[in-house]
GROMACS .gro file of C-alpha atoms in nm:
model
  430
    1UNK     CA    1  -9.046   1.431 -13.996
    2UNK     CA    2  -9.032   1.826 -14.001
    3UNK     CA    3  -8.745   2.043 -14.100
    4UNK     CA    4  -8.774   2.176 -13.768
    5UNK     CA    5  -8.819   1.840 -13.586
    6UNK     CA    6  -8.484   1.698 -13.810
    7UNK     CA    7  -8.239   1.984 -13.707
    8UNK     CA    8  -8.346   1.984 -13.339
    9UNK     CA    9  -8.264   1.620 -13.372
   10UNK     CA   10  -7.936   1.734 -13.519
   11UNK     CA   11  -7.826   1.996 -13.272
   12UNK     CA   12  -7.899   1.730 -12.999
   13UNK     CA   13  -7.733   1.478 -13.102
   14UNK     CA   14  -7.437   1.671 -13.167
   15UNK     CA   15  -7.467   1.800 -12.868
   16UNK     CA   16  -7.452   1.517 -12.667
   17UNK     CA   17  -7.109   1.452 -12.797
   18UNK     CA   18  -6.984   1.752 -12.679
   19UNK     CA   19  -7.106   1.714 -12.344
   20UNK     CA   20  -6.963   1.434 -12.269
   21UNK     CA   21  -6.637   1.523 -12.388
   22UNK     CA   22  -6.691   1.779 -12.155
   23UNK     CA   23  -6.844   1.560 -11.862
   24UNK     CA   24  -6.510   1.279 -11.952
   25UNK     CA   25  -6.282   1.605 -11.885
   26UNK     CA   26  -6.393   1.706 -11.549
   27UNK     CA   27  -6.384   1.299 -11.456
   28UNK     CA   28  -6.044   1.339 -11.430
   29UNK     CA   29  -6.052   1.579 -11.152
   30UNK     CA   30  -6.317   1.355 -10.934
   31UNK     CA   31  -6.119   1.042 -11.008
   32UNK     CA   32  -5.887   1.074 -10.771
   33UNK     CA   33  -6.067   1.139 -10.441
   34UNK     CA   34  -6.244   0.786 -10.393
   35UNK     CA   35  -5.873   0.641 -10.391
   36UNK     CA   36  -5.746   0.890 -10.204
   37UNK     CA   37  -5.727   0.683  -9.884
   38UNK     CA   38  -5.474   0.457 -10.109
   39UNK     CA   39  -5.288   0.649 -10.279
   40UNK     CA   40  -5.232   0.842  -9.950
   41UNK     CA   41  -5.079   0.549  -9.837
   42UNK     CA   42  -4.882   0.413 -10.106
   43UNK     CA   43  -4.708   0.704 -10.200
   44UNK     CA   44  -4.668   0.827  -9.861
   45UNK     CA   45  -4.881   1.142  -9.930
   46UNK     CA   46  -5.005   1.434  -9.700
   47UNK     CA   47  -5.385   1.567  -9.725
   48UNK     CA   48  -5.285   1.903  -9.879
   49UNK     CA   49  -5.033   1.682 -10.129
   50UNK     CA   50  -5.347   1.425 -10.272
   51UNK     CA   51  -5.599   1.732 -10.267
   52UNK     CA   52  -5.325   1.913 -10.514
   53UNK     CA   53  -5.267   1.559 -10.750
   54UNK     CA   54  -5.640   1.603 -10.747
   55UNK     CA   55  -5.700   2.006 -10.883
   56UNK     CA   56  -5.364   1.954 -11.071
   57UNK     CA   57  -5.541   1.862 -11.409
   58UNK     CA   58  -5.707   2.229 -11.412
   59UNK     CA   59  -5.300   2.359 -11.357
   60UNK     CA   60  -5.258   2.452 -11.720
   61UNK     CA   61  -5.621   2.629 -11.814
   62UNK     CA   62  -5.534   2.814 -11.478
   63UNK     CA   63  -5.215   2.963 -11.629
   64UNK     CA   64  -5.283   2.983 -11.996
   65UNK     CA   65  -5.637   2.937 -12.034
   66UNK     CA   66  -5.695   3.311 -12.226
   67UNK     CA   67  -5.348   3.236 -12.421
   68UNK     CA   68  -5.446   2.904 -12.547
   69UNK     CA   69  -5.832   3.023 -12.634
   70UNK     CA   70  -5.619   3.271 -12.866
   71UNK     CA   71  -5.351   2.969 -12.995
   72UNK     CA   72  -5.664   2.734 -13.153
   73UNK     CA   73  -5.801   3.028 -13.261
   74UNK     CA   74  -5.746   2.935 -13.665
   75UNK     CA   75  -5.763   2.542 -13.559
   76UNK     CA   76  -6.032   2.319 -13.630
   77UNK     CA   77  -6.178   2.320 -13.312
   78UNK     CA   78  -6.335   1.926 -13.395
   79UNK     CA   79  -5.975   1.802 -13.426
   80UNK     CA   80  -5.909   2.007 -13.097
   81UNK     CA   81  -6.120   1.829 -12.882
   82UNK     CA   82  -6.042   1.499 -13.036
   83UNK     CA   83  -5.679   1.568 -12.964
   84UNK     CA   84  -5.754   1.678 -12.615
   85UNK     CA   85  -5.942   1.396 -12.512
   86UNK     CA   86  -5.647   1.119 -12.687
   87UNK     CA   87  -5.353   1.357 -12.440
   88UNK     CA   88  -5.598   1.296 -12.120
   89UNK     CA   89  -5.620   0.965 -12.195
   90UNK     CA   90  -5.286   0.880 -12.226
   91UNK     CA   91  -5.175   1.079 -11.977
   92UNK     CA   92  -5.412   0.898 -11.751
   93UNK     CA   93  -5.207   0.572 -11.865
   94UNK     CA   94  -4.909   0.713 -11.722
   95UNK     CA   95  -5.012   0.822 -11.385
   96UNK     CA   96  -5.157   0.500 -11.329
   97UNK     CA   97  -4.822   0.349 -11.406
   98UNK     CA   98  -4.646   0.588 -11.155
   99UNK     CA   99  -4.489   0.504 -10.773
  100UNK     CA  100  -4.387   0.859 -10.688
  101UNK     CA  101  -4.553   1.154 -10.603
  102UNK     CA  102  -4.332   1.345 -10.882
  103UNK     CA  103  -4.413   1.105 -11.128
  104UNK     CA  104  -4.748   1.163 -11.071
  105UNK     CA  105  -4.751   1.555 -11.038
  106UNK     CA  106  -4.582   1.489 -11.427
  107UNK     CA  107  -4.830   1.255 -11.563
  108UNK     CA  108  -5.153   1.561 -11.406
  109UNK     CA  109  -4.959   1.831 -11.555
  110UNK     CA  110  -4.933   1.671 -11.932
  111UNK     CA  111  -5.310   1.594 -11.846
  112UNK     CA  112  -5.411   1.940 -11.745
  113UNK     CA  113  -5.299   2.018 -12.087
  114UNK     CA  114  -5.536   1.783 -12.264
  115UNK     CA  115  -5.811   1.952 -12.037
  116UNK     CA  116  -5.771   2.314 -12.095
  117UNK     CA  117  -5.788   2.200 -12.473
  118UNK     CA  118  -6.141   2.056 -12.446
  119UNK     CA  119  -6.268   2.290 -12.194
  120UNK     CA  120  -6.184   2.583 -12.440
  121UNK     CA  121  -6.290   2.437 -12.783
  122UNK     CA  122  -6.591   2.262 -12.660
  123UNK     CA  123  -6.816   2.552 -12.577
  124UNK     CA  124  -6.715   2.712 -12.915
  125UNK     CA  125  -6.864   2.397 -13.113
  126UNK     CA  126  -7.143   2.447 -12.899
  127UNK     CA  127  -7.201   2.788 -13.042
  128UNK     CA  128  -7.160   2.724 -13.452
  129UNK     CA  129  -7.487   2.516 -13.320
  130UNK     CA  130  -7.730   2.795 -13.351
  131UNK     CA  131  -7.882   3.086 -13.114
  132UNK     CA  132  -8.202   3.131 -12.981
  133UNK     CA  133  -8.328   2.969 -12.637
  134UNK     CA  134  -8.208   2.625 -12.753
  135UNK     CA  135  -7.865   2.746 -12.715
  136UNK     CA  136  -7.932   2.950 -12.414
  137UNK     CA  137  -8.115   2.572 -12.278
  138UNK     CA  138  -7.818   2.398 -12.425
  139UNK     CA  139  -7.521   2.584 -12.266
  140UNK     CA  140  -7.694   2.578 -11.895
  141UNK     CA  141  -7.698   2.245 -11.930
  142UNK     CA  142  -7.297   2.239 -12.044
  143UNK     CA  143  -7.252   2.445 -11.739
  144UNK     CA  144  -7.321   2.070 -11.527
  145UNK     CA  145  -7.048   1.921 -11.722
  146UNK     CA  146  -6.764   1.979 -11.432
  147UNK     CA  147  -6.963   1.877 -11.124
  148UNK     CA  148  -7.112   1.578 -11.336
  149UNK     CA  149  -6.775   1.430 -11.399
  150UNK     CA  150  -6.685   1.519 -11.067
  151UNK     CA  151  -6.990   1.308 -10.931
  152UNK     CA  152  -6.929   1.022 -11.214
  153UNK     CA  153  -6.573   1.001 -11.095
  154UNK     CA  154  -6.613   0.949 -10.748
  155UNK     CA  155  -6.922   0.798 -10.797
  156UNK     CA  156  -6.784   0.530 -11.028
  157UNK     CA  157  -6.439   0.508 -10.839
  158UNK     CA  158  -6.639   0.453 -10.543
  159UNK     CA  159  -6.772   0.169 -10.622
  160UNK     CA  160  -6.509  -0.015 -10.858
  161UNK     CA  161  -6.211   0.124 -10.579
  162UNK     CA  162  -6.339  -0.199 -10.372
  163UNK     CA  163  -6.257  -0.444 -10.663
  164UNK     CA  164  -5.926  -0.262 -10.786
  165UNK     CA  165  -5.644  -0.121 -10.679
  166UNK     CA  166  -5.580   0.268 -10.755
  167UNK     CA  167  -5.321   0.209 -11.051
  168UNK     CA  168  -5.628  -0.052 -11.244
  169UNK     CA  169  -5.883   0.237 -11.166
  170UNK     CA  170  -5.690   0.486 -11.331
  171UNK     CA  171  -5.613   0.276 -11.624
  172UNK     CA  172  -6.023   0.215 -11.655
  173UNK     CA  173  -6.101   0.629 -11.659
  174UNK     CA  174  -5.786   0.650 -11.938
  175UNK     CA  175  -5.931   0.380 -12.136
  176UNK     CA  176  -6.254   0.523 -12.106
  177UNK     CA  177  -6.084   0.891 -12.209
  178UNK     CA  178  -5.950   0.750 -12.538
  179UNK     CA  179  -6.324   0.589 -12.616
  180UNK     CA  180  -6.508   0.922 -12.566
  181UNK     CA  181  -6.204   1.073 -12.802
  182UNK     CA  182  -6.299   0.856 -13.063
  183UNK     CA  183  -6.701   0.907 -13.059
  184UNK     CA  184  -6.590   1.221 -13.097
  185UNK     CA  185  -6.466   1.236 -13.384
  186UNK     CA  186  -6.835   1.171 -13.552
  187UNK     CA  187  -6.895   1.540 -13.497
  188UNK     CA  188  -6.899   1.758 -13.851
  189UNK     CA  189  -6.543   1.932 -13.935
  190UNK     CA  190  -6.607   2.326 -13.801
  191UNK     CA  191  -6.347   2.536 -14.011
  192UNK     CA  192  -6.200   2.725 -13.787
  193UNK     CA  193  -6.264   2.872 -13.393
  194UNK     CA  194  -6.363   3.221 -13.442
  195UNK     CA  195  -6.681   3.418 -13.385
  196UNK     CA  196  -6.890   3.502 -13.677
  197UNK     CA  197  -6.904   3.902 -13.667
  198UNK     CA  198  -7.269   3.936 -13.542
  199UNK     CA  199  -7.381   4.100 -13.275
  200UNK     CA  200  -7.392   3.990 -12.917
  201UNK     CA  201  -7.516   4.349 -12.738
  202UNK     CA  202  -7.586   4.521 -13.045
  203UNK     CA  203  -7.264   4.606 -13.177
  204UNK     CA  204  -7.099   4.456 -13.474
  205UNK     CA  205  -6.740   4.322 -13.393
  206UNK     CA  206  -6.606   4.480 -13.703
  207UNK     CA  207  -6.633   4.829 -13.587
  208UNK     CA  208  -6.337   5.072 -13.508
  209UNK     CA  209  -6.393   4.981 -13.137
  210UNK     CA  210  -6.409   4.628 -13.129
  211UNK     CA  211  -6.060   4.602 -13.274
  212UNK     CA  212  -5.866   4.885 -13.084
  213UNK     CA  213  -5.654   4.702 -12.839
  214UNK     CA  214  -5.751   4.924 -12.525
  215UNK     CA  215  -6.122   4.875 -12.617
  216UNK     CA  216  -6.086   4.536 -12.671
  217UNK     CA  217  -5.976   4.497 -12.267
  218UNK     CA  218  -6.236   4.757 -12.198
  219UNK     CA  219  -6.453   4.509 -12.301
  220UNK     CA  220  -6.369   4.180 -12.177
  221UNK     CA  221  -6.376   4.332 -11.829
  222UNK     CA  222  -6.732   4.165 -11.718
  223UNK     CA  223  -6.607   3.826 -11.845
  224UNK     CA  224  -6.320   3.879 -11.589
  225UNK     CA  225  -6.574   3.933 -11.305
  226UNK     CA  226  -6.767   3.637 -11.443
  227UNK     CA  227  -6.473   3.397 -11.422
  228UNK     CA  228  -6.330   3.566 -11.108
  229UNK     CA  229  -6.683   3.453 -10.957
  230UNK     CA  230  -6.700   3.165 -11.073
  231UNK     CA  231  -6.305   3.057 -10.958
  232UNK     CA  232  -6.501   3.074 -10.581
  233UNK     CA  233  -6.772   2.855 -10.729
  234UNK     CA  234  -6.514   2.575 -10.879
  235UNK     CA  235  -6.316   2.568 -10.621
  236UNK     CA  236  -6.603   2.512 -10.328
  237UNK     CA  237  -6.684   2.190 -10.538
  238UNK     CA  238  -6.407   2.038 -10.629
  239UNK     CA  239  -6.289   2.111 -10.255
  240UNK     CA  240  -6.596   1.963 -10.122
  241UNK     CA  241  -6.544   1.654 -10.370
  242UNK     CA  242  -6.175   1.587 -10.288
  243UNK     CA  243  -6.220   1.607  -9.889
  244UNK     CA  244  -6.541   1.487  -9.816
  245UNK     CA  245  -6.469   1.136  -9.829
  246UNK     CA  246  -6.113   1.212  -9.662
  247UNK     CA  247  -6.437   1.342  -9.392
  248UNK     CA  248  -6.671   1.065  -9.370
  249UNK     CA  249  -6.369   0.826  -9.343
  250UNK     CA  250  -6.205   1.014  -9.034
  251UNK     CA  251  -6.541   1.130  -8.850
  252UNK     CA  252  -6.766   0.859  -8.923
  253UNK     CA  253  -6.519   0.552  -8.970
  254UNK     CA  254  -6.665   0.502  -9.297
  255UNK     CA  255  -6.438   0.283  -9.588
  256UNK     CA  256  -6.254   0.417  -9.849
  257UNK     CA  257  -6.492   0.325 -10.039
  258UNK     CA  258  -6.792   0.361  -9.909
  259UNK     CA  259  -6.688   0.745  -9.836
  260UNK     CA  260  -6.645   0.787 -10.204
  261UNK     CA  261  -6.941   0.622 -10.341
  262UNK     CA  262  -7.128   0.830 -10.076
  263UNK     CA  263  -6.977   1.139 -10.201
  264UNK     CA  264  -7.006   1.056 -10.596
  265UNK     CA  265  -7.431   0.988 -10.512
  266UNK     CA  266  -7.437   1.356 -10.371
  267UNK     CA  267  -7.290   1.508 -10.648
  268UNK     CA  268  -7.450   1.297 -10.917
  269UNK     CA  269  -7.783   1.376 -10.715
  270UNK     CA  270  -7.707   1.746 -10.716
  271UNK     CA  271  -7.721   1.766 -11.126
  272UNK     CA  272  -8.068   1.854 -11.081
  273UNK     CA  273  -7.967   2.165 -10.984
  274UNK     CA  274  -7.806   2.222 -11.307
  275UNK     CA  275  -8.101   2.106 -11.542
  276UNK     CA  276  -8.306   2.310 -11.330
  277UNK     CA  277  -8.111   2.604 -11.419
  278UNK     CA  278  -8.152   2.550 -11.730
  279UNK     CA  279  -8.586   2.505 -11.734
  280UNK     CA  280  -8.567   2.882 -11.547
  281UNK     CA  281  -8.311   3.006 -11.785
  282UNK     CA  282  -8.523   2.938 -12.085
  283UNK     CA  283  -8.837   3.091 -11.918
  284UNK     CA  284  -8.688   3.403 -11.842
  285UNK     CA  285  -8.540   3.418 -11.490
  286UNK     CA  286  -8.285   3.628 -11.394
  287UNK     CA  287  -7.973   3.502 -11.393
  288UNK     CA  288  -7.847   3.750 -11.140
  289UNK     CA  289  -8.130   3.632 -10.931
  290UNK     CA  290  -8.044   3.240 -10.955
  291UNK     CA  291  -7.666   3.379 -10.888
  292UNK     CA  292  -7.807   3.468 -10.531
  293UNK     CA  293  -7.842   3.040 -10.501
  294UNK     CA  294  -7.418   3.068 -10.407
  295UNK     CA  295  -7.461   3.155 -10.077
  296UNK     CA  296  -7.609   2.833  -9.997
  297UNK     CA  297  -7.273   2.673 -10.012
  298UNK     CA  298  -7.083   2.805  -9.739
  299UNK     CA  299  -7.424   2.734  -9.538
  300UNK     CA  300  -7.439   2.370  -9.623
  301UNK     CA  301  -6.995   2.340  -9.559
  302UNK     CA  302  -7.073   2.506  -9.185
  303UNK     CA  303  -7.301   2.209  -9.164
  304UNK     CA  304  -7.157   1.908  -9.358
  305UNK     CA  305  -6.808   1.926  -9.200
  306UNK     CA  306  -6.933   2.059  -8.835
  307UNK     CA  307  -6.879   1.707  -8.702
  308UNK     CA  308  -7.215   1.764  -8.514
  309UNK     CA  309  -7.533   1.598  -8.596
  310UNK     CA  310  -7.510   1.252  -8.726
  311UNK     CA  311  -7.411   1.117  -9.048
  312UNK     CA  312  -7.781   1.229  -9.224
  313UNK     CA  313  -7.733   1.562  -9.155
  314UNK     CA  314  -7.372   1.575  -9.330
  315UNK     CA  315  -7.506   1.420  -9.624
  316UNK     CA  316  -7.810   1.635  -9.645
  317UNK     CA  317  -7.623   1.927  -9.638
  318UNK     CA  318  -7.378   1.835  -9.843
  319UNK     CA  319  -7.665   1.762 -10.091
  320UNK     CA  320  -7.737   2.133 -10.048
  321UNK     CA  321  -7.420   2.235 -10.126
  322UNK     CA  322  -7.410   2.057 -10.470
  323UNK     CA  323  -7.733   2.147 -10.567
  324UNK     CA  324  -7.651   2.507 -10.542
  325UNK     CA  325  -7.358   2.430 -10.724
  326UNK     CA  326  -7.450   2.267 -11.039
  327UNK     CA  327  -7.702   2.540 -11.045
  328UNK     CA  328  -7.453   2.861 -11.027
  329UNK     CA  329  -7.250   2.667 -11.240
  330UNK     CA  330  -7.479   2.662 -11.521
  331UNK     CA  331  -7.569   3.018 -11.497
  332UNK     CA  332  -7.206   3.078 -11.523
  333UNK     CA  333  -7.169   2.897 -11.860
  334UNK     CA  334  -7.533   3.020 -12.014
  335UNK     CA  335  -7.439   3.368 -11.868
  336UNK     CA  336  -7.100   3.444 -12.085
  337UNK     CA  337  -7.354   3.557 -12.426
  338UNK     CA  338  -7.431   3.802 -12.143
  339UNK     CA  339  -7.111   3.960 -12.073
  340UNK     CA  340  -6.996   4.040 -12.417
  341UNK     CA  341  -7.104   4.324 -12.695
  342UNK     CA  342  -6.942   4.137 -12.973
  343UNK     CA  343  -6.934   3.789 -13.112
  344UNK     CA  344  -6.591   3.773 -13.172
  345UNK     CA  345  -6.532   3.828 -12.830
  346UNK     CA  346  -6.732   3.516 -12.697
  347UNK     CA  347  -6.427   3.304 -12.743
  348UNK     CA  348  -6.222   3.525 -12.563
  349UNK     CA  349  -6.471   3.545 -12.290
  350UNK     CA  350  -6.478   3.137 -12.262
  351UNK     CA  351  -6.127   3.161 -12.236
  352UNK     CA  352  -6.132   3.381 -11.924
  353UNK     CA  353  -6.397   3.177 -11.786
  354UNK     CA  354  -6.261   2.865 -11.795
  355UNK     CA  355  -5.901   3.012 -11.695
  356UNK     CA  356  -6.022   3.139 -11.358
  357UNK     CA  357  -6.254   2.884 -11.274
  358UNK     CA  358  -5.993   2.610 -11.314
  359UNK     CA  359  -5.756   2.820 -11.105
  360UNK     CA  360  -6.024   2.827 -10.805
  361UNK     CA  361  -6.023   2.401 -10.875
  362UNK     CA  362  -5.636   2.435 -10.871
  363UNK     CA  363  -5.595   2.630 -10.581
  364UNK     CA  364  -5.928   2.590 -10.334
  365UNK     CA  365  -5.846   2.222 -10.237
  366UNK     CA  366  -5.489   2.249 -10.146
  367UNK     CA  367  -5.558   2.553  -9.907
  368UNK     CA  368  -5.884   2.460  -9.744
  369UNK     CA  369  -5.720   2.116  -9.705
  370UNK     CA  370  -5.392   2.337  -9.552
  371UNK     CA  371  -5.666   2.540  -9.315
  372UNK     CA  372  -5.795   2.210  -9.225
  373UNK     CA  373  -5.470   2.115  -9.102
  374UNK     CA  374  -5.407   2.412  -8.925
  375UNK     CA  375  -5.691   2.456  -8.752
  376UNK     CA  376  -5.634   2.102  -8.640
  377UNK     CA  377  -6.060   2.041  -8.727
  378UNK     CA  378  -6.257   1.994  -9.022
  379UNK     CA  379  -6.508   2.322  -8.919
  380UNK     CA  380  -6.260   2.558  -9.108
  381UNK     CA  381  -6.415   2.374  -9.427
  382UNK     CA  382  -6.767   2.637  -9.375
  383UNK     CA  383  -6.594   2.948  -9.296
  384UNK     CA  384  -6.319   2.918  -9.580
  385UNK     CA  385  -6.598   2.866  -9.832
  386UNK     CA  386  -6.813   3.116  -9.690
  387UNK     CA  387  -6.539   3.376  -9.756
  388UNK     CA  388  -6.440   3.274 -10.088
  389UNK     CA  389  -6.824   3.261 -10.205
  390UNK     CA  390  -6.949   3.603 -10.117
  391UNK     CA  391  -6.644   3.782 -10.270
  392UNK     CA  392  -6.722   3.548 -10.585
  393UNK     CA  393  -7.086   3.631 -10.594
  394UNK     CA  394  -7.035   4.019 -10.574
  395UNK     CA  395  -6.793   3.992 -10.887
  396UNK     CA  396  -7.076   3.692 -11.094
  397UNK     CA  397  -7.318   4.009 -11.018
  398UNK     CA  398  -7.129   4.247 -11.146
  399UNK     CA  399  -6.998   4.053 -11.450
  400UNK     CA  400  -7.336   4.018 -11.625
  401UNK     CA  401  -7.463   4.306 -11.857
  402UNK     CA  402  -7.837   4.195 -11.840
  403UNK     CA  403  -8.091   4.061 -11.548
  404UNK     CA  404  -8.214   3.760 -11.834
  405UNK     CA  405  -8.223   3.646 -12.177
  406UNK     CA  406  -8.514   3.890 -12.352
  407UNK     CA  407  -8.811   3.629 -12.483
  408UNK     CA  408  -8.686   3.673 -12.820
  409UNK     CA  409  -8.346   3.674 -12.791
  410UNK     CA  410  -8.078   3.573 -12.989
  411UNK     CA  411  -7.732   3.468 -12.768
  412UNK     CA  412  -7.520   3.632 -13.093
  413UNK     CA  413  -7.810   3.873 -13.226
  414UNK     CA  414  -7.925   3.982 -12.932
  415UNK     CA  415  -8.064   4.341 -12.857
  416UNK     CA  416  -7.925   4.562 -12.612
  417UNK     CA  417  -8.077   4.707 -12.309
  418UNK     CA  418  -8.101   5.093 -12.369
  419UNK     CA  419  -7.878   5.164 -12.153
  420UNK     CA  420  -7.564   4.933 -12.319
  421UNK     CA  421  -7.706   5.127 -12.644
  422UNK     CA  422  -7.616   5.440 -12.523
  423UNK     CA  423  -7.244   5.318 -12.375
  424UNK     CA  424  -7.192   5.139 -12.719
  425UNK     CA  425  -7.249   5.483 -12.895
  426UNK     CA  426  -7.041   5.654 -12.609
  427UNK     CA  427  -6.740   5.437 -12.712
  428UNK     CA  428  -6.774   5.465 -13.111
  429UNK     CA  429  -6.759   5.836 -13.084
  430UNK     CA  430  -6.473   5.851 -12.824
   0.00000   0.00000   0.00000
């Protein structure tokens, strides 16, 4: 076997534990909505309450996402994950061992914690992998991590939520948390979370500019607009996840269920959009082009959730809605390289990322679920989305310094366009 052959073998292997750390993490956010119906019950819950317990585990990266990107900064990012993954887990435990809704609100919170932790650290290991386009290939496909647990969770609950009760499925998706924790732990020892000093856009992060503090938020300005998109983006999925099958089980009289497994297949389904991403990505599509793929959303919500038209036409377009998705989504993630000039500012930049996108998960469910009630009709699903996802795709636009990866591009060696050349030699002279 070739050198070459041996450490693509390598980087792939490797990082196939890190997705699905990643693709455990985001379970926990689609595990709740196939039991919905039950816990609903049990505990006495409204529609806005279970569509909160459900976004609650993205609570703490919404808060503190940048602040804790900066605390396991000098950590061994490894041990980070593996940490992250054992909190989740037991976490889960406890939530499935809960009877009140305060209980449970505890048990997400201490989760949400455990998330934000593996969310963070695991697209740094993904970049002490290498450069080139089988990083670029690599992180679109890490950007299908969230709707893919999303899809495995209701999927999975779906099906099993027929056979258990709510408190056994929970303790199933903690046991299976701890599991993926351990794997985990196979991965080599990185020393340490920060950015080598190349370049990203041409600049080297050890220059006067890079480290002067007003420079340094200059600079971290287009991941803002990145994650401020992409908060529109989370949040229309993980709304769609957590009260579709609430949907299907009021309009169409379908089961618990059934409504979740249904839901789960879409999403799982929609990955293709993701993977797709990822082939165009690699060849040298625009990724401001593929952003344009957002404003299928809102079309498919007017549809899904318009009541009219049959069960088949829900589905489809709810099909439509997570294929566009999962394929945003992973321009997001293989789009941060993009927004940066320096290296060291790439795990900043995953930290904003990941902060505002869980805070769209956190907050889009509880308040489309809240205009649901008010309107007294699911419709007001299409035109809340439709609002949230133009503003979001202005700001993903405006977030990203280049139209694509150059053909021989390096994510942390990259070159510059001419014109970021001439604003990088504007700001070392100011």
């Amino acid at each position: 076997m070739s050198f070459e052959r041996r450490e693509a073998r390598a980087f792939w292997w490797k990082f196939a534990l890190i997705y699905l750390a990643g693709v455990t993490a985001a379970t926990s956010m689609g595990k709740i909505s196939p039991v919905s119906v039950a816990l609903r019950a049990d505990l006495h819950l409204s529609l806005a309450q279970v569509a909160l317990i459900a976004s609650l585990v993205t609570f703490v990266a919404a808060v503190l996402g940048v602040f804790v990107s900066y605390l396991i900064r000098p950590l061994d990012p490894r041990r980070m994950l593996v940490a992250g993954l054992v909190l989740m887990g037991l976490a889960g435990l406890f939530c499935a061992r809960t009877e009140t809704f305060a209980a449970m609100l505890g048990g997400r919170l201490v989760e949400s914690v455990g998330y934000v932790v593996v969310v963070i650290v695991a697209p740094v290991l993904l970049f002490a992998l290498g450069d080139g386009r089988r990083l670029t290939g690599a992180l679109a496909i890490w950007g299908t991590f969230m709707p893919v647990g999303l899809a495995l969770g209701s999927f999975a609950g779906g099906l099993l939520s027929s056979r258990l009760d709510w408190q056994s499925w929970l303790t199933v998706t903690a046991a299976g948390t701890l599991l993926v924790g351990v794997a985990t732990t196979r991965l080599p020892r990185t020393p340490g979370t920060s950015m080598p000093g190349k370049q990203v856009g041409g600049e080297a992060s050890g220059t006067p500019a890079a480290v002067r503090p007003g420079a340094r938020i200059a600079r971290l300005a287009r991941p803002a607009a990145l994650g401020a998109g992409f908060a529109t983006i989370s949040g229309s999925i993980v709304t769609v996840v957590t009260l579709y099958p609430a949907y299907l089980h009021e309009e169409f009289g379908l089961a618990a269920g059934a409504a979740g497994t249904l839901t789960g297949t879409v999403s799982l389904v929609g990955v293709a959009g993701g993977f797709l991403a990822s082939w165009l990505l690699v060849r040298g599509v625009g990724v401001k082009y593929l952003f344009l793929a957002a404003l299928l959303m809102p079309i498919g919500a007017l549809a899904a959730f318009a009541g009219t038209g049959g069960l088949g036409v829900s589905v489809g377009s709810a099909l439509v809605i997570a294929l566009a998705n999962e394929l945003v989504v992973a321009c997001v993630f293989a789009a941060i390289p993009l927004t940066v000039r320096a290296g060291s500012d790439l795990g900043a930049a995953n930290g904003l990322v990941a902060q505002f996108g869980s805070i769209g998960a956190l907050a889009a469910p509880p308040l489309v679920g809240l205009a649901v009630t008010t309107a007294d009709g699911w419709w007001a699903v299409g035109p809340c989305l439709l609002a949230g996802c133009v503003g979001g795709l202005v700001l993903l636009q405006l977030g990203v310094r280049e139209r694509a990866y150059p053909r021989d591009s390096r994510i942390r060696s990259g070159r510059n366009s001419v014109k970021d050349q001439q604003e990088d030699q504007k700001e070392k002279s100011a």
